[in-house]
Tab-separated table of C-alpha atoms in Angstrom:
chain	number	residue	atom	x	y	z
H	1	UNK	CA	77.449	-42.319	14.366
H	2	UNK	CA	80.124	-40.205	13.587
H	3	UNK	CA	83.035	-38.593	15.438
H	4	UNK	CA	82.788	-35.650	14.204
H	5	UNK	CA	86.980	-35.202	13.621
H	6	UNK	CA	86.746	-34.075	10.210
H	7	UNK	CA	84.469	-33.040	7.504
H	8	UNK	CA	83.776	-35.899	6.245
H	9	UNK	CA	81.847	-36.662	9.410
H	10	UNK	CA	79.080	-35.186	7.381
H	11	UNK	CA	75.858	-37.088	6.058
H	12	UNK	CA	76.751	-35.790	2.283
H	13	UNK	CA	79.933	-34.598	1.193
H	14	UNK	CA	80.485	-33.389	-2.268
H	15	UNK	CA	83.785	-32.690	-3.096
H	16	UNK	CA	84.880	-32.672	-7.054
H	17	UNK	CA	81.635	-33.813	-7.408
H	18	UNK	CA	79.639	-33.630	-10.907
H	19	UNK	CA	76.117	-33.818	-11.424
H	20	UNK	CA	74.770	-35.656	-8.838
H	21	UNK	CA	70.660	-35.747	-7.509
H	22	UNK	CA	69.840	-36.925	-4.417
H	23	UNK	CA	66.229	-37.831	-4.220
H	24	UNK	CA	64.973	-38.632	-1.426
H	25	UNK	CA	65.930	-39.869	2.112
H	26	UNK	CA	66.051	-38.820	5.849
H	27	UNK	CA	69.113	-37.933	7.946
H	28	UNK	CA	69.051	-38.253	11.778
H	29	UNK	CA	71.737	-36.454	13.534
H	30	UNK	CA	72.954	-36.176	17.144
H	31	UNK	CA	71.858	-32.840	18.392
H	32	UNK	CA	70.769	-33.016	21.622
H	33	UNK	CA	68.235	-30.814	23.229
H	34	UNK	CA	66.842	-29.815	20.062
H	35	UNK	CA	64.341	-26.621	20.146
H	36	UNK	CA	66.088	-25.323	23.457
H	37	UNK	CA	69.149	-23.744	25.489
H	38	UNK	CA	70.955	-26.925	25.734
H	39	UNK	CA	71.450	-27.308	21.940
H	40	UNK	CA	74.010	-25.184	21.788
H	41	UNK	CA	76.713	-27.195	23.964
H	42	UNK	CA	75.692	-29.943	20.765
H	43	UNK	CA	76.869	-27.929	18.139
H	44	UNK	CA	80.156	-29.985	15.972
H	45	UNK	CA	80.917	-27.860	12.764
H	46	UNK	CA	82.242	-31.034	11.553
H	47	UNK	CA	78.945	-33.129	11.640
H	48	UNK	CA	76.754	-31.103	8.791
H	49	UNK	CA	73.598	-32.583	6.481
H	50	UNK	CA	74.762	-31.053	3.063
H	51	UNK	CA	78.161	-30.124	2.589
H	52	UNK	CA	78.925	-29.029	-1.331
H	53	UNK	CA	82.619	-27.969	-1.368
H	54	UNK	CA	85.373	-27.546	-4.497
H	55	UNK	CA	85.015	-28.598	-7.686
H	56	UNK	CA	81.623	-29.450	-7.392
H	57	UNK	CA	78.981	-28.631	-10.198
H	58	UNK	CA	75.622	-29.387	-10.626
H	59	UNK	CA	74.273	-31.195	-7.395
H	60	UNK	CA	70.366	-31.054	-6.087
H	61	UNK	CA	69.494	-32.325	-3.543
H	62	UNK	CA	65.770	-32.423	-2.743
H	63	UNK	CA	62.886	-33.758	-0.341
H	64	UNK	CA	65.494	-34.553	2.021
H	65	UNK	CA	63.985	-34.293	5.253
H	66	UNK	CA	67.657	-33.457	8.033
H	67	UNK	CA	66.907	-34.123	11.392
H	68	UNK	CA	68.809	-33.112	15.124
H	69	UNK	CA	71.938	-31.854	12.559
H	70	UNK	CA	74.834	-30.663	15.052
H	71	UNK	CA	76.714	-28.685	12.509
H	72	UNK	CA	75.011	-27.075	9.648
H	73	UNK	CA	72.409	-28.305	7.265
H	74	UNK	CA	73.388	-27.125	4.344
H	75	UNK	CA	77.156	-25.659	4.093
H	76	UNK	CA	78.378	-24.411	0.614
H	77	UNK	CA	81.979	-23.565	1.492
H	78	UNK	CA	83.677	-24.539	-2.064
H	79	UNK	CA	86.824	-23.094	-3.372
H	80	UNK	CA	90.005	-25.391	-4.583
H	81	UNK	CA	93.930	-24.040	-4.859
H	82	UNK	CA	92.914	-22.310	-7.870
H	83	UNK	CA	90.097	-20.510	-6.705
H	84	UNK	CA	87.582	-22.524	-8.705
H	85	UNK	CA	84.081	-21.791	-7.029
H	86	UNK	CA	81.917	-24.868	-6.234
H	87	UNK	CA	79.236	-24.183	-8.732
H	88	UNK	CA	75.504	-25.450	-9.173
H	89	UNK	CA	73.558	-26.450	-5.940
H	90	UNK	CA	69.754	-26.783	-5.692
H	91	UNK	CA	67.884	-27.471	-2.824
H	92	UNK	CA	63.944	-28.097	-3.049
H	93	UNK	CA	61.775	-29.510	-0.820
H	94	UNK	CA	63.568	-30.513	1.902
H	95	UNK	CA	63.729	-29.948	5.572
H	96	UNK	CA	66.296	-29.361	8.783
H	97	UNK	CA	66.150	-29.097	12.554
H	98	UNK	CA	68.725	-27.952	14.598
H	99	UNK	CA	71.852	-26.967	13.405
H	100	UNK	CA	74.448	-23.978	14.418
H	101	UNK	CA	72.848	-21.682	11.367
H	102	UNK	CA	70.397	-23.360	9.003
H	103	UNK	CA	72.265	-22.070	5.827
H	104	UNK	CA	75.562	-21.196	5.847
H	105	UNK	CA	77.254	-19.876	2.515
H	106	UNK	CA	81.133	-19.508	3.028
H	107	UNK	CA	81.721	-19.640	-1.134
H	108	UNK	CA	80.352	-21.078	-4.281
H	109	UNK	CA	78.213	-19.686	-6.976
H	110	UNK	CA	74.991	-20.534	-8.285
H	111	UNK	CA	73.045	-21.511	-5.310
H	112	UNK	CA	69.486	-21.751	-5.326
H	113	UNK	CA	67.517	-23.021	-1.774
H	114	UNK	CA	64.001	-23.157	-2.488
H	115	UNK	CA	60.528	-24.123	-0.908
H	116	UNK	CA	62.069	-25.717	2.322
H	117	UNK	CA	61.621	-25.245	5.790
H	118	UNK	CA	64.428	-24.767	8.815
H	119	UNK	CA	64.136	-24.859	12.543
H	120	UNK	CA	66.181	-24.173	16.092
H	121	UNK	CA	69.036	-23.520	14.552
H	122	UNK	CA	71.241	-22.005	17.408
H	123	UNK	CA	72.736	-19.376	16.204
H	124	UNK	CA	71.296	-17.534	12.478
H	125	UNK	CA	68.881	-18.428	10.293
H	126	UNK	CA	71.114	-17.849	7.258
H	127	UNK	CA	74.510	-16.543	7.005
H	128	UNK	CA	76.599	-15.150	4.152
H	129	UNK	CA	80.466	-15.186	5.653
H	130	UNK	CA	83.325	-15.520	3.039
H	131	UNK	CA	86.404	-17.100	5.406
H	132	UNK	CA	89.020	-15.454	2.940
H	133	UNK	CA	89.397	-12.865	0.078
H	134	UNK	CA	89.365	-15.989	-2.893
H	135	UNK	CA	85.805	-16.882	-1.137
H	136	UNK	CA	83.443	-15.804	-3.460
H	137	UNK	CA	79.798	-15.987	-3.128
H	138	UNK	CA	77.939	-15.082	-6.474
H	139	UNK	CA	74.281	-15.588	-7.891
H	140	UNK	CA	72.725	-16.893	-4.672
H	141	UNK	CA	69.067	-17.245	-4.753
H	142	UNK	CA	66.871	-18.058	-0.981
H	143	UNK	CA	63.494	-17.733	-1.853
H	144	UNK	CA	59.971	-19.249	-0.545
H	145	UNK	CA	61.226	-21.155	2.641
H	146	UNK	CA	59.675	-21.343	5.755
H	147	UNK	CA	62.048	-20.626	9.054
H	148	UNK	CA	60.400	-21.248	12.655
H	149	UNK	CA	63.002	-20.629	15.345
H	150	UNK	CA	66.936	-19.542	16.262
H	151	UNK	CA	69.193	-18.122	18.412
H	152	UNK	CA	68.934	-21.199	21.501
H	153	UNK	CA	72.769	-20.064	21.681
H	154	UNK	CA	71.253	-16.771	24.324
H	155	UNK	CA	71.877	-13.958	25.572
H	156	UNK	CA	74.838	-12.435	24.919
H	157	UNK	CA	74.693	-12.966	21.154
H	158	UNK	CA	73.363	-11.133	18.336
H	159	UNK	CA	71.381	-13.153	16.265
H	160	UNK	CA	69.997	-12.398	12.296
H	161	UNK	CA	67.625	-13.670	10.226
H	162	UNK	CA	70.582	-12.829	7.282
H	163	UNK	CA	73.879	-11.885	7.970
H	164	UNK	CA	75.846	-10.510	5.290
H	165	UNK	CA	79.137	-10.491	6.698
H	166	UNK	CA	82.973	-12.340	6.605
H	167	UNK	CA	84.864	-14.126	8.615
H	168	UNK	CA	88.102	-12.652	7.957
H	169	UNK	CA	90.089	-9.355	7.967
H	170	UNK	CA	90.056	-7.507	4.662
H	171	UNK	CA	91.199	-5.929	2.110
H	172	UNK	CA	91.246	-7.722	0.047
H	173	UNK	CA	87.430	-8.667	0.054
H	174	UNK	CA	85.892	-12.032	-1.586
H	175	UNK	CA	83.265	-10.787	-3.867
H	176	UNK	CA	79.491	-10.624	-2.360
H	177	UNK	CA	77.629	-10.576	-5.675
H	178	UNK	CA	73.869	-10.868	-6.995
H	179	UNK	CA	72.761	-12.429	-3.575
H	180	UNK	CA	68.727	-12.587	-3.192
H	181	UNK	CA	66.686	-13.450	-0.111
H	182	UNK	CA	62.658	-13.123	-0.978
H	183	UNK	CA	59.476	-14.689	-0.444
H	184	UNK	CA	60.564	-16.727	3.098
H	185	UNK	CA	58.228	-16.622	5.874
H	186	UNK	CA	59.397	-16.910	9.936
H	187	UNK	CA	57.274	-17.798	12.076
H	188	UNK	CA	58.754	-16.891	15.318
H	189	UNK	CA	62.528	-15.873	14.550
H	190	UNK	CA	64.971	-15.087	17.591
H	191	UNK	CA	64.154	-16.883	20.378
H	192	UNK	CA	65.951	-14.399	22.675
H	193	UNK	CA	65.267	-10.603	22.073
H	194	UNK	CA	61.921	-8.822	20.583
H	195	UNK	CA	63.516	-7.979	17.294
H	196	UNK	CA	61.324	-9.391	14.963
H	197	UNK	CA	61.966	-11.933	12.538
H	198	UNK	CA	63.468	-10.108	9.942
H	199	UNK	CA	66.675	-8.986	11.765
H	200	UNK	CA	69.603	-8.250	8.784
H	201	UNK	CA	73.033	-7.546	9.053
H	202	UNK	CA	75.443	-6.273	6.270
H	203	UNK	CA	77.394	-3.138	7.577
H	204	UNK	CA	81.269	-4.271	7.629
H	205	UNK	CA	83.313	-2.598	5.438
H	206	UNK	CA	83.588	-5.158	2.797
H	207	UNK	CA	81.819	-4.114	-0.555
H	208	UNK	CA	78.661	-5.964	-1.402
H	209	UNK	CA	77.054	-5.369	-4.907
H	210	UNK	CA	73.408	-6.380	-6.157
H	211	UNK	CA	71.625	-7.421	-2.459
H	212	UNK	CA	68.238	-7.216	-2.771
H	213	UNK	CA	65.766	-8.794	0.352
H	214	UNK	CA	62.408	-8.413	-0.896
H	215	UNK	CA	58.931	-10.359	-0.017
H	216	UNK	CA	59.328	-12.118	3.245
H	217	UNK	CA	57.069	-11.857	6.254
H	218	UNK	CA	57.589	-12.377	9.686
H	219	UNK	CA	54.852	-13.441	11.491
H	220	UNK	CA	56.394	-12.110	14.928
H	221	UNK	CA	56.374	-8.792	15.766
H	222	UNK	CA	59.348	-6.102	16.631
H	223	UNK	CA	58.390	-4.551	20.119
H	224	UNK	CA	62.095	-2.358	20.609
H	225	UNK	CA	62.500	1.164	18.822
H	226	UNK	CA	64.745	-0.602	15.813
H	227	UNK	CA	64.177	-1.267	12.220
H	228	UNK	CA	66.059	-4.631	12.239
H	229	UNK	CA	68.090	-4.132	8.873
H	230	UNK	CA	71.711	-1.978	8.472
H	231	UNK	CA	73.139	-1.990	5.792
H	232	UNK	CA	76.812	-0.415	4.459
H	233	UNK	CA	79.392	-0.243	1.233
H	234	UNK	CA	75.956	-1.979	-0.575
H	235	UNK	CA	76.452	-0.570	-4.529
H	236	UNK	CA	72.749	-1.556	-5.484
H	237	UNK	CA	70.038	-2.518	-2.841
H	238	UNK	CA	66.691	-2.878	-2.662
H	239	UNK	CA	64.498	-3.727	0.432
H	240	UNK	CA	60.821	-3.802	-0.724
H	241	UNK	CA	57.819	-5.543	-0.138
H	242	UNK	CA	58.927	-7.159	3.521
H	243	UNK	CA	55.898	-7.445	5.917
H	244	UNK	CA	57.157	-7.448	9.791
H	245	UNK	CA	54.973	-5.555	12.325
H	246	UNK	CA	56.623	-3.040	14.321
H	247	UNK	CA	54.631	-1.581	17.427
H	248	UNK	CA	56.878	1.375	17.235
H	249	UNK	CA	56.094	2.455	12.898
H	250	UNK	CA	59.506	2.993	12.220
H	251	UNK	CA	61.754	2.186	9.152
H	252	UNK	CA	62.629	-1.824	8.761
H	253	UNK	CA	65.905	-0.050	7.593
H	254	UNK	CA	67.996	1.536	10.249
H	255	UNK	CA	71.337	2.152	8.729
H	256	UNK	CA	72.370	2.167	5.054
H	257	UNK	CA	75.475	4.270	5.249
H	258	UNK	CA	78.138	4.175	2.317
H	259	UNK	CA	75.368	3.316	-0.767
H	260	UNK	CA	76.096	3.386	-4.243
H	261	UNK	CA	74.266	2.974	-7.374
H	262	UNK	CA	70.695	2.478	-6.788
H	263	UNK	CA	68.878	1.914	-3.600
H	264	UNK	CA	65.008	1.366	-2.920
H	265	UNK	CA	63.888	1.067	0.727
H	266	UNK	CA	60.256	1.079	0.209
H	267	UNK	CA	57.929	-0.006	0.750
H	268	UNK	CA	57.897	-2.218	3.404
H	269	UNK	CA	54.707	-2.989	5.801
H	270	UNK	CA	56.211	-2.512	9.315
């Protein structure tokens, strides 16, 4: 029962932290109103399940089952004075409800979140945002999850099942290198708008090298005109192999403006 006044409100909080498994265990937050509109007036940012921050190397955590979280799941937000990323984080066979986005990635490097599942978080299903230009986020794997529902924050949003974005002015930019998103399945997706499931964002200006969203399905349709993904300032993409039905038969990429090196936008089963 926490107050939720600092970071260190959260349920695991690695900081300078070096090789470390957790194996095991539940976590039961204090999200109320979990799986509907009323979740989002829960939401603490300081109250998160996983939280692996500077100088920490070589943690994984896995069948960790994270329950009514009020912040995020699993935040990877590490960078010390230096710069040092937080490096080495594996997550396997685990599971979260609620949260504000189900994985957030501010910074770190070496990430891997694998064969999990995420629910009603309220606003993303996963979200890429450096907060500053020393923020790096490098060699991120998200691959063979299973994502039900987000978005309980409503209308007036915009909500993604990636974002590739920051949460800062630039230049300078934090790198966005060798990030990978393939194999997940969603099950319903958005909660508010007829988008599909496979709704991706990465068109600010900041440069992004080496994205490549490739295998997952989405088992709810797209019923508006769109694609779902834009893309821009990408130097190597590839979108291939994504299954999302779209009553309309158009692209699943709408925008990819600015590209360089080598892009492949098909195929893709919409």
């Amino acid at each position: 029962n926490t107050t939720g006044a600092s970071n260190f409100s959260s349920a695991l909080f690695f900081e300078s932290s070096v090789n470390i498994g957790v194996h095991g265990g539940t976590i039961i937050g204090q999200m109320s109103g979990v799986g509907s509109a009323a979740s989002w007036n829960s939401v603490n940012e300081k109250i998160n399940g996983v939280v692996f921050r500077a100088g920490s190397k070589n943690v994984e955590i896995d069948n960790l089952q994270m329950q009514a979280i009020r912040g995020w799941p699993i935040w990877a937000s590490g960078i010390d004075g230096s710069g040092t990323l937080a490096d080495g984080l594996w997550v396997h066979h685990s599971s979260a409800t609620g949260g504000e986005t189900s994985i957030a990635i501010v910074a770190g490097q070496n990430l891997l979140i694998e064969d999990s599942s995420f629910s009603d978080a309220t606003y993303y299903a996963i979200d890429f945002e450096p907060d500053g230009p020393t923020g790096h986020i490098r060699h991120t794997l998200i691959q063979r999850n299973t994502f039900d529902r987000w978005g309980w924050r409503g209308m007036g949003s915009t909500y993604y099942f990636v974002a590739f974005t920051l949460g800062y002015s630039g230049p300078p930019f934090a790198d966005m290198l060798d990030l990978i998103v393939r194999d997940n399945l969603v099950i319903r997706g958005d909660v508010v708008t007829s988008r599909g499931g496979l709704r991706t964002i990465g068109d600010r200006a900041n440069p992004k090298v080496d994205i490549v969203v490739t295998g997952n399905i989405s088992q709810v349709p797209r019923t508006d005109p769109g694609g779902g993904m834009n893309f821009a300032n990408v130097n190597n993409l590839r979108v291939t192999g994504n299954t999302q039905t779209n009553t309309n038969h158009v692209p699943l990429v709408d925008q990819d403006s600015n590209p360089s090196g080598i892009h492949v936008l098909v195929p893709n089963n919409t």
